[in-house]
Amino acid sequence: MTPALSVLDLVPVRTDQSSADAIAASVSLAKVADELGYTRYWVAEHHNMPAVAATNPPVLISLLAGATERIRVGSGGVMLPNHAPLVVAEQFAILEAAFPGRIDLGIGRAPGTDQVTAWALRHGGPADAEETVNRFPEYVDNVLAMMDTGGVSVSVGGRRHALHATPAATGVPTIWLLGSSDYSARLAAEKGMPYVFAHHFSGSGTREAIELYRSTFRPSPELSEPRTFLTVNAAVAEDADEADRLALPQLLTMLALRTGQPLAAQRLVEDAERVPVAEAHHGLLQAMRDRWVIGDPAYARKRIADLAAEFDVDEVMVNPVAGAHAGVDPRTAPGREQTLRLLVD
């Protein structure tokens, strides 16, 4: 079975790009995904990172949905502890009203940044990880209630008050829980919500999290049976050697993240090839490469189909991580677009 394909976009920023360039490249990439028949296009939330321009999913979603025709556009995800639930509900109620039937709200509980930025995001409020975990189910319940088309009734000062995310909603976005541990798998199963494990980032624990979600799932009015898909990093080119070259800049970025090195904008391919990798890090680099889908079109398509069969999913969300060569137009991402094109028969 050939799985449906979707796209995850962190809006990467290369050394030859400004934020404006990176956003323009992502808009172009979304148009390609729309034309090729990809199912959905999700943008992530990360803050204060030199190689990631995806800081505000709702704003990006409005740009991307407005530039496309049919593809579902959503967050992968909104880091809910950074935001008041009503703000999230209002933002996505507006998006659903503007683009009915095309909006997904993916929710995560990680800060998506460092502790100082998390503190600033919460207006000087607590950035304590334990408190975030303890209150996350409450935050999720609040968003679910506030997104209801009929609104929600809240008690303040001993009186009941009606609260509406938008005055006259006719629909709500599909709301997903995202995670990279079994915490969100348990919560999604308990609440009867669709769930996605961050296989593209974690690379371990995927099978256990998905099996836990499926085995403990409780049907809800919105979802009668478990619903999930797989996320993978991919770099595809006409030949395997070129795919390896295009994957290297992102591999080095992830290596720096995992080994505590300073983060920087994503290198161009030629610059990445000049970077020495410490002997102690060769194993980690190879382990990441082995988990990613890197190769020619025939290999990449088969690998994705095999992963879909292995994890029993009918949809795979691809994070196109192919870098760029020196001299390309900064407002484009040819390697990322090529990855999406070559994955489609």
mmCIF file of C-alpha atoms in Angstrom:
data_model
loop_
_atom_site.group_PDB
_atom_site.id
_atom_site.type_symbol
_atom_site.label_atom_id
_atom_site.label_comp_id
_atom_site.label_asym_id
_atom_site.label_seq_id
_atom_site.Cartn_x
_atom_site.Cartn_y
_atom_site.Cartn_z
ATOM 1 C CA MET A 1 0.000 0.000 0.000
ATOM 2 C CA THR A 2 1.268 3.476 -0.910
ATOM 3 C CA PRO A 3 0.743 5.815 2.071
ATOM 4 C CA ALA A 4 -0.637 9.327 1.747
ATOM 5 C CA LEU A 5 2.108 11.936 2.020
ATOM 6 C CA SER A 6 2.166 15.159 4.038
ATOM 7 C CA VAL A 7 4.781 17.819 4.856
ATOM 8 C CA LEU A 8 6.327 19.136 8.073
ATOM 9 C CA ASP A 9 8.127 22.487 7.776
ATOM 10 C CA LEU A 10 10.338 24.150 10.395
ATOM 11 C CA VAL A 11 11.031 27.025 7.957
ATOM 12 C CA PRO A 12 14.807 26.511 8.071
ATOM 13 C CA VAL A 13 17.064 29.551 7.675
ATOM 14 C CA ARG A 14 20.276 29.072 5.673
ATOM 15 C CA THR A 15 23.411 31.198 5.903
ATOM 16 C CA ASP A 16 22.472 32.869 2.610
ATOM 17 C CA GLN A 17 18.944 33.750 3.790
ATOM 18 C CA SER A 18 17.148 36.386 5.799
ATOM 19 C CA SER A 19 13.950 35.486 7.657
ATOM 20 C CA ALA A 20 12.022 36.983 4.736
ATOM 21 C CA ASP A 21 13.874 34.706 2.312
ATOM 22 C CA ALA A 22 13.186 31.612 4.410
ATOM 23 C CA ILE A 23 9.469 32.388 4.638
ATOM 24 C CA ALA A 24 9.267 33.007 0.877
ATOM 25 C CA ALA A 25 10.931 29.628 0.276
ATOM 26 C CA SER A 26 8.388 27.921 2.526
ATOM 27 C CA VAL A 27 5.460 29.574 0.750
ATOM 28 C CA SER A 28 6.879 28.259 -2.530
ATOM 29 C CA LEU A 29 7.318 24.797 -0.987
ATOM 30 C CA ALA A 30 3.710 24.770 0.238
ATOM 31 C CA LYS A 31 2.500 25.607 -3.263
ATOM 32 C CA VAL A 32 4.493 22.660 -4.633
ATOM 33 C CA ALA A 33 3.011 20.331 -2.005
ATOM 34 C CA ASP A 34 -0.476 21.601 -2.861
ATOM 35 C CA GLU A 35 0.027 21.025 -6.589
ATOM 36 C CA LEU A 36 1.452 17.534 -6.048
ATOM 37 C CA GLY A 37 -1.496 16.345 -3.956
ATOM 38 C CA TYR A 38 0.113 16.150 -0.509
ATOM 39 C CA THR A 39 -2.496 15.737 2.237
ATOM 40 C CA ARG A 40 -1.452 18.333 4.812
ATOM 41 C CA TYR A 41 1.271 20.906 5.477
ATOM 42 C CA TRP A 42 2.235 21.559 9.092
ATOM 43 C CA VAL A 43 4.563 24.180 10.558
ATOM 44 C CA ALA A 44 6.327 23.849 13.900
ATOM 45 C CA GLU A 45 6.855 26.275 16.784
ATOM 46 C CA HIS A 46 10.438 27.009 17.807
ATOM 47 C CA HIS A 47 11.804 30.168 19.378
ATOM 48 C CA ASN A 48 15.132 32.003 19.523
ATOM 49 C CA MET A 49 16.898 29.561 17.171
ATOM 50 C CA PRO A 50 19.186 30.913 14.423
ATOM 51 C CA ALA A 51 18.250 28.184 11.924
ATOM 52 C CA VAL A 52 14.453 28.150 12.398
ATOM 53 C CA ALA A 53 12.015 30.899 11.349
ATOM 54 C CA ALA A 54 8.867 29.009 12.427
ATOM 55 C CA THR A 55 8.191 31.004 15.578
ATOM 56 C CA ASN A 56 4.456 31.645 15.173
ATOM 57 C CA PRO A 57 2.381 28.846 13.604
ATOM 58 C CA PRO A 58 -0.959 30.734 13.326
ATOM 59 C CA VAL A 59 0.646 33.585 11.372
ATOM 60 C CA LEU A 60 2.478 31.154 9.085
ATOM 61 C CA ILE A 61 -0.657 29.043 8.618
ATOM 62 C CA SER A 62 -2.596 32.089 7.421
ATOM 63 C CA LEU A 63 0.149 32.858 4.869
ATOM 64 C CA LEU A 64 0.390 29.267 3.656
ATOM 65 C CA ALA A 65 -3.339 28.570 3.513
ATOM 66 C CA GLY A 66 -3.861 31.820 1.611
ATOM 67 C CA ALA A 67 -1.199 30.820 -0.923
ATOM 68 C CA THR A 68 -2.623 27.323 -1.546
ATOM 69 C CA GLU A 69 -5.906 25.886 -2.783
ATOM 70 C CA ARG A 70 -6.750 22.485 -1.278
ATOM 71 C CA ILE A 71 -4.065 21.171 1.087
ATOM 72 C CA ARG A 72 -4.809 21.071 4.823
ATOM 73 C CA VAL A 73 -2.569 23.477 6.750
ATOM 74 C CA GLY A 74 -1.824 23.259 10.452
ATOM 75 C CA SER A 75 0.537 23.352 13.407
ATOM 76 C CA GLY A 76 3.000 20.643 14.234
ATOM 77 C CA GLY A 77 2.594 22.022 16.727
ATOM 78 C CA VAL A 78 1.548 24.905 18.907
ATOM 79 C CA MET A 79 3.410 24.579 22.219
ATOM 80 C CA LEU A 80 0.390 25.107 24.425
ATOM 81 C CA PRO A 81 2.143 26.009 27.719
ATOM 82 C CA ASN A 82 3.521 29.112 25.968
ATOM 83 C CA HIS A 83 0.043 30.499 25.252
ATOM 84 C CA ALA A 84 -3.283 31.205 26.940
ATOM 85 C CA PRO A 85 -5.783 28.555 25.767
ATOM 86 C CA LEU A 86 -8.286 31.240 24.732
ATOM 87 C CA VAL A 87 -5.695 32.901 22.482
ATOM 88 C CA VAL A 88 -5.004 29.572 20.738
ATOM 89 C CA ALA A 89 -8.735 28.889 20.394
ATOM 90 C CA GLU A 90 -9.364 32.363 18.944
ATOM 91 C CA GLN A 91 -6.500 32.104 16.473
ATOM 92 C CA PHE A 92 -7.554 28.719 15.122
ATOM 93 C CA ALA A 93 -11.252 29.579 15.131
ATOM 94 C CA ILE A 94 -10.421 32.493 12.825
ATOM 95 C CA LEU A 95 -8.256 30.258 10.618
ATOM 96 C CA GLU A 96 -11.024 27.652 10.373
ATOM 97 C CA ALA A 97 -13.544 30.355 9.498
ATOM 98 C CA ALA A 98 -11.254 31.730 6.779
ATOM 99 C CA PHE A 99 -10.254 28.314 5.379
ATOM 100 C CA PRO A 100 -13.087 25.934 6.334
ATOM 101 C CA GLY A 101 -12.200 22.266 6.403
ATOM 102 C CA ARG A 102 -8.499 22.913 5.793
ATOM 103 C CA ILE A 103 -7.096 23.665 9.267
ATOM 104 C CA ASP A 104 -5.375 21.316 11.762
ATOM 105 C CA LEU A 105 -4.435 22.318 15.314
ATOM 106 C CA GLY A 106 -1.579 20.166 16.581
ATOM 107 C CA ILE A 107 -0.766 20.738 20.260
ATOM 108 C CA GLY A 108 2.458 19.940 22.122
ATOM 109 C CA ARG A 109 3.657 20.513 25.678
ATOM 110 C CA ALA A 110 7.393 21.173 25.152
ATOM 111 C CA PRO A 111 8.560 24.802 25.430
ATOM 112 C CA GLY A 112 10.148 24.710 21.958
ATOM 113 C CA THR A 113 12.971 26.900 23.206
ATOM 114 C CA ASP A 114 15.399 27.631 26.050
ATOM 115 C CA GLN A 115 14.264 28.478 29.570
ATOM 116 C CA VAL A 116 14.975 32.210 29.264
ATOM 117 C CA THR A 117 12.822 32.495 26.142
ATOM 118 C CA ALA A 118 10.126 30.366 27.761
ATOM 119 C CA TRP A 119 10.093 32.829 30.658
ATOM 120 C CA ALA A 120 9.724 35.739 28.213
ATOM 121 C CA LEU A 121 6.943 33.977 26.290
ATOM 122 C CA ARG A 122 4.991 33.602 29.520
ATOM 123 C CA HIS A 123 5.398 37.307 30.371
ATOM 124 C CA GLY A 124 7.749 36.583 33.224
ATOM 125 C CA GLY A 125 5.534 33.785 34.497
ATOM 126 C CA PRO A 126 6.762 30.381 35.649
ATOM 127 C CA ALA A 127 8.704 28.285 33.134
ATOM 128 C CA ASP A 128 8.952 25.322 35.497
ATOM 129 C CA ALA A 129 8.812 22.036 33.568
ATOM 130 C CA GLU A 130 7.006 20.135 36.323
ATOM 131 C CA GLU A 131 4.198 22.692 36.521
ATOM 132 C CA THR A 132 3.843 22.582 32.734
ATOM 133 C CA VAL A 133 3.407 18.807 32.806
ATOM 134 C CA ASN A 134 0.939 18.924 35.671
ATOM 135 C CA ARG A 135 -1.304 21.546 34.054
ATOM 136 C CA PHE A 136 -1.064 20.413 30.424
ATOM 137 C CA PRO A 137 -4.222 18.223 30.519
ATOM 138 C CA GLU A 138 -6.113 21.231 31.886
ATOM 139 C CA TYR A 139 -4.772 23.421 29.069
ATOM 140 C CA VAL A 140 -5.892 20.829 26.498
ATOM 141 C CA ASP A 141 -9.365 20.585 28.026
ATOM 142 C CA ASN A 142 -9.670 24.375 27.923
ATOM 143 C CA VAL A 143 -8.792 24.559 24.237
ATOM 144 C CA LEU A 144 -11.191 21.714 23.377
ATOM 145 C CA ALA A 145 -14.034 23.423 25.254
ATOM 146 C CA MET A 146 -13.320 26.886 23.881
ATOM 147 C CA MET A 147 -13.172 25.615 20.291
ATOM 148 C CA ASP A 148 -16.744 24.282 20.506
ATOM 149 C CA THR A 149 -19.019 26.018 17.996
ATOM 150 C CA GLY A 150 -21.537 26.713 20.772
ATOM 151 C CA GLY A 151 -18.961 28.367 22.992
ATOM 152 C CA VAL A 152 -18.355 27.547 26.636
ATOM 153 C CA SER A 153 -19.785 28.736 29.952
ATOM 154 C CA VAL A 154 -17.272 29.835 32.601
ATOM 155 C CA SER A 155 -17.762 30.775 36.236
ATOM 156 C CA VAL A 156 -16.143 34.033 37.350
ATOM 157 C CA GLY A 157 -16.971 35.825 40.582
ATOM 158 C CA GLY A 158 -19.833 33.476 41.333
ATOM 159 C CA ARG A 159 -21.580 34.121 38.006
ATOM 160 C CA ARG A 160 -21.716 32.153 34.748
ATOM 161 C CA HIS A 161 -20.475 33.872 31.594
ATOM 162 C CA ALA A 162 -20.635 32.784 27.934
ATOM 163 C CA LEU A 163 -17.284 32.646 26.159
ATOM 164 C CA HIS A 164 -16.913 32.259 22.382
ATOM 165 C CA ALA A 165 -13.627 31.901 20.477
ATOM 166 C CA THR A 166 -15.421 33.454 17.474
ATOM 167 C CA PRO A 167 -18.990 34.805 17.331
ATOM 168 C CA ALA A 168 -20.623 32.413 14.855
ATOM 169 C CA ALA A 169 -18.474 29.359 14.185
ATOM 170 C CA THR A 170 -19.762 26.735 11.753
ATOM 171 C CA GLY A 171 -16.890 24.276 12.217
ATOM 172 C CA VAL A 172 -13.754 23.521 14.210
ATOM 173 C CA PRO A 173 -10.279 22.442 13.116
ATOM 174 C CA THR A 174 -9.131 18.888 13.710
ATOM 175 C CA ILE A 175 -7.210 18.918 17.008
ATOM 176 C CA TRP A 176 -4.218 16.568 17.400
ATOM 177 C CA LEU A 177 -1.924 15.826 20.351
ATOM 178 C CA LEU A 178 1.786 15.643 19.556
ATOM 179 C CA GLY A 179 4.626 14.211 21.604
ATOM 180 C CA SER A 180 8.041 12.579 21.771
ATOM 181 C CA SER A 181 7.349 10.382 24.828
ATOM 182 C CA ASP A 182 4.539 8.178 26.108
ATOM 183 C CA TYR A 183 2.985 11.081 28.065
ATOM 184 C CA SER A 184 1.024 12.531 25.141
ATOM 185 C CA ALA A 185 0.230 9.029 23.842
ATOM 186 C CA ARG A 186 -1.560 8.248 27.111
ATOM 187 C CA LEU A 187 -3.330 11.604 27.190
ATOM 188 C CA ALA A 188 -4.493 11.397 23.566
ATOM 189 C CA ALA A 189 -5.816 7.873 24.143
ATOM 190 C CA GLU A 190 -7.618 8.955 27.311
ATOM 191 C CA LYS A 191 -9.301 11.924 25.586
ATOM 192 C CA GLY A 192 -10.052 10.112 22.315
ATOM 193 C CA MET A 193 -7.923 12.458 20.217
ATOM 194 C CA PRO A 194 -5.729 11.841 17.156
ATOM 195 C CA TYR A 195 -2.045 11.560 18.046
ATOM 196 C CA VAL A 196 1.359 11.894 16.355
ATOM 197 C CA PHE A 197 4.717 10.791 17.768
ATOM 198 C CA ALA A 198 7.752 12.890 16.732
ATOM 199 C CA HIS A 199 9.632 10.048 15.025
ATOM 200 C CA HIS A 200 11.530 12.552 12.845
ATOM 201 C CA PHE A 201 13.087 14.103 15.970
ATOM 202 C CA SER A 202 13.274 11.317 18.513
ATOM 203 C CA GLY A 203 13.899 8.236 16.388
ATOM 204 C CA SER A 204 13.364 5.915 19.358
ATOM 205 C CA GLY A 205 10.297 4.896 21.284
ATOM 206 C CA THR A 206 7.995 5.328 18.291
ATOM 207 C CA ARG A 207 6.648 1.786 18.271
ATOM 208 C CA GLU A 208 6.029 1.751 22.023
ATOM 209 C CA ALA A 209 4.236 5.124 21.980
ATOM 210 C CA ILE A 210 1.985 4.201 19.055
ATOM 211 C CA GLU A 211 1.144 0.795 20.543
ATOM 212 C CA LEU A 212 0.349 2.417 23.893
ATOM 213 C CA TYR A 213 -1.931 4.934 22.181
ATOM 214 C CA ARG A 214 -3.767 2.277 20.193
ATOM 215 C CA SER A 215 -4.142 -0.195 23.041
ATOM 216 C CA THR A 216 -5.514 2.336 25.552
ATOM 217 C CA PHE A 217 -7.606 4.469 23.186
ATOM 218 C CA ARG A 218 -11.068 5.470 24.394
ATOM 219 C CA PRO A 219 -13.533 6.512 21.667
ATOM 220 C CA SER A 220 -14.847 10.069 21.852
ATOM 221 C CA PRO A 221 -17.685 11.896 20.071
ATOM 222 C CA GLU A 222 -15.071 13.295 17.668
ATOM 223 C CA LEU A 223 -13.088 10.093 17.028
ATOM 224 C CA SER A 224 -14.322 6.497 17.137
ATOM 225 C CA GLU A 225 -10.952 4.760 16.662
ATOM 226 C CA PRO A 226 -7.232 5.608 16.965
ATOM 227 C CA ARG A 227 -5.801 7.902 14.316
ATOM 228 C CA THR A 228 -2.084 8.480 13.855
ATOM 229 C CA PHE A 229 0.647 8.826 11.249
ATOM 230 C CA LEU A 230 4.455 8.724 11.010
ATOM 231 C CA THR A 231 6.901 11.643 10.654
ATOM 232 C CA VAL A 232 10.286 11.229 8.945
ATOM 233 C CA ASN A 233 13.173 13.395 7.770
ATOM 234 C CA ALA A 234 13.899 13.017 4.061
ATOM 235 C CA ALA A 235 16.364 14.212 1.431
ATOM 236 C CA VAL A 236 15.796 12.818 -2.054
ATOM 237 C CA ALA A 237 17.774 13.471 -5.228
ATOM 238 C CA GLU A 238 18.200 11.842 -8.618
ATOM 239 C CA ASP A 239 21.147 9.823 -7.249
ATOM 240 C CA ALA A 240 22.088 8.670 -3.758
ATOM 241 C CA ASP A 241 25.384 10.591 -3.583
ATOM 242 C CA GLU A 242 23.643 13.907 -4.236
ATOM 243 C CA ALA A 243 20.993 13.070 -1.639
ATOM 244 C CA ASP A 244 23.784 12.458 0.908
ATOM 245 C CA ARG A 245 25.295 15.847 0.095
ATOM 246 C CA LEU A 246 21.952 17.622 0.445
ATOM 247 C CA ALA A 247 21.244 15.968 3.810
ATOM 248 C CA LEU A 248 24.583 16.958 5.363
ATOM 249 C CA PRO A 249 23.757 20.570 6.395
ATOM 250 C CA GLN A 250 20.752 19.461 8.454
ATOM 251 C CA LEU A 251 22.630 16.478 9.866
ATOM 252 C CA LEU A 252 25.313 18.866 11.150
ATOM 253 C CA THR A 253 22.649 21.160 12.620
ATOM 254 C CA MET A 254 21.082 18.241 14.505
ATOM 255 C CA LEU A 255 24.505 17.000 15.595
ATOM 256 C CA ALA A 256 25.232 20.419 17.106
ATOM 257 C CA LEU A 257 21.868 20.388 18.888
ATOM 258 C CA ARG A 258 22.398 16.924 20.356
ATOM 259 C CA THR A 259 26.011 17.509 21.455
ATOM 260 C CA GLY A 260 25.590 20.955 23.002
ATOM 261 C CA GLN A 261 27.481 22.877 20.345
ATOM 262 C CA PRO A 262 26.549 26.475 19.467
ATOM 263 C CA LEU A 263 23.668 26.642 17.008
ATOM 264 C CA ALA A 264 23.911 28.653 13.794
ATOM 265 C CA ALA A 265 22.071 29.180 10.538
ATOM 266 C CA GLN A 266 22.014 26.106 8.298
ATOM 267 C CA ARG A 267 25.170 25.850 6.185
ATOM 268 C CA LEU A 268 25.160 25.603 2.417
ATOM 269 C CA VAL A 269 26.193 22.188 1.085
ATOM 270 C CA GLU A 270 29.685 23.267 0.056
ATOM 271 C CA ASP A 271 30.342 24.826 3.468
ATOM 272 C CA ALA A 272 28.990 21.777 5.301
ATOM 273 C CA GLU A 273 31.361 19.511 3.390
ATOM 274 C CA ARG A 274 34.314 21.436 4.830
ATOM 275 C CA VAL A 275 33.243 20.950 8.460
ATOM 276 C CA PRO A 276 35.317 18.352 10.349
ATOM 277 C CA VAL A 277 33.303 15.953 12.512
ATOM 278 C CA ALA A 278 34.940 14.756 15.729
ATOM 279 C CA GLU A 279 35.633 11.028 15.795
ATOM 280 C CA ALA A 280 33.497 10.710 18.928
ATOM 281 C CA HIS A 281 30.473 12.019 17.005
ATOM 282 C CA HIS A 282 30.709 9.751 13.946
ATOM 283 C CA GLY A 283 28.449 7.123 15.496
ATOM 284 C CA LEU A 284 25.732 9.635 16.379
ATOM 285 C CA LEU A 285 25.881 11.183 12.910
ATOM 286 C CA GLN A 286 25.554 7.768 11.272
ATOM 287 C CA ALA A 287 22.680 6.766 13.561
ATOM 288 C CA MET A 288 20.745 9.858 12.518
ATOM 289 C CA ARG A 289 21.523 9.223 8.848
ATOM 290 C CA ASP A 290 20.274 5.648 9.153
ATOM 291 C CA ARG A 291 16.921 6.791 10.613
ATOM 292 C CA TRP A 292 16.339 9.382 7.898
ATOM 293 C CA VAL A 293 15.158 8.695 4.355
ATOM 294 C CA ILE A 294 18.138 9.683 2.206
ATOM 295 C CA GLY A 295 18.563 8.406 -1.331
ATOM 296 C CA ASP A 296 17.293 8.247 -4.890
ATOM 297 C CA PRO A 297 13.559 8.246 -5.684
ATOM 298 C CA ALA A 298 13.110 4.473 -5.940
ATOM 299 C CA TYR A 299 14.893 3.851 -2.633
ATOM 300 C CA ALA A 300 13.083 6.711 -0.855
ATOM 301 C CA ARG A 301 9.618 5.638 -2.001
ATOM 302 C CA LYS A 302 10.245 2.037 -0.929
ATOM 303 C CA ARG A 303 11.702 3.112 2.409
ATOM 304 C CA ILE A 304 8.671 5.263 3.174
ATOM 305 C CA ALA A 305 6.279 2.485 2.152
ATOM 306 C CA ASP A 306 8.214 0.029 4.356
ATOM 307 C CA LEU A 307 8.075 2.419 7.329
ATOM 308 C CA ALA A 308 4.336 2.892 6.841
ATOM 309 C CA ALA A 309 3.860 -0.883 6.826
ATOM 310 C CA GLU A 310 6.166 -1.372 9.817
ATOM 311 C CA PHE A 311 4.208 1.093 11.961
ATOM 312 C CA ASP A 312 0.830 0.262 10.377
ATOM 313 C CA VAL A 313 -0.003 3.821 9.291
ATOM 314 C CA ASP A 314 -1.613 5.028 6.076
ATOM 315 C CA GLU A 315 0.002 8.481 6.114
ATOM 316 C CA VAL A 316 3.625 9.629 6.372
ATOM 317 C CA MET A 317 4.560 13.245 7.072
ATOM 318 C CA VAL A 318 7.879 14.160 5.466
ATOM 319 C CA ASN A 319 10.185 16.842 6.841
ATOM 320 C CA PRO A 320 12.164 17.730 3.672
ATOM 321 C CA VAL A 321 15.630 18.405 5.078
ATOM 322 C CA ALA A 322 17.575 18.741 1.823
ATOM 323 C CA GLY A 323 19.929 21.699 1.914
ATOM 324 C CA ALA A 324 20.961 24.122 -0.821
ATOM 325 C CA HIS A 325 24.055 24.642 -2.940
ATOM 326 C CA ALA A 326 25.920 27.929 -3.071
ATOM 327 C CA GLY A 327 24.499 30.366 -5.598
ATOM 328 C CA VAL A 328 20.816 29.378 -5.466
ATOM 329 C CA ASP A 329 18.146 32.053 -5.162
ATOM 330 C CA PRO A 330 17.846 32.735 -1.395
ATOM 331 C CA ARG A 331 14.052 32.928 -1.705
ATOM 332 C CA THR A 332 13.873 29.328 -2.901
ATOM 333 C CA ALA A 333 14.685 25.855 -1.541
ATOM 334 C CA PRO A 334 15.343 23.712 -4.652
ATOM 335 C CA GLY A 335 16.500 20.670 -2.702
ATOM 336 C CA ARG A 336 13.411 20.635 -0.515
ATOM 337 C CA GLU A 337 11.086 21.082 -3.494
ATOM 338 C CA GLN A 338 12.932 18.348 -5.369
ATOM 339 C CA THR A 339 12.445 15.983 -2.423
ATOM 340 C CA LEU A 340 8.670 16.476 -2.551
ATOM 341 C CA ARG A 341 8.538 16.095 -6.327
ATOM 342 C CA LEU A 342 10.635 12.918 -6.449
ATOM 343 C CA LEU A 343 8.606 11.213 -3.719
ATOM 344 C CA VAL A 344 5.476 11.426 -5.887
ATOM 345 C CA ASP A 345 5.191 8.936 -8.728
#
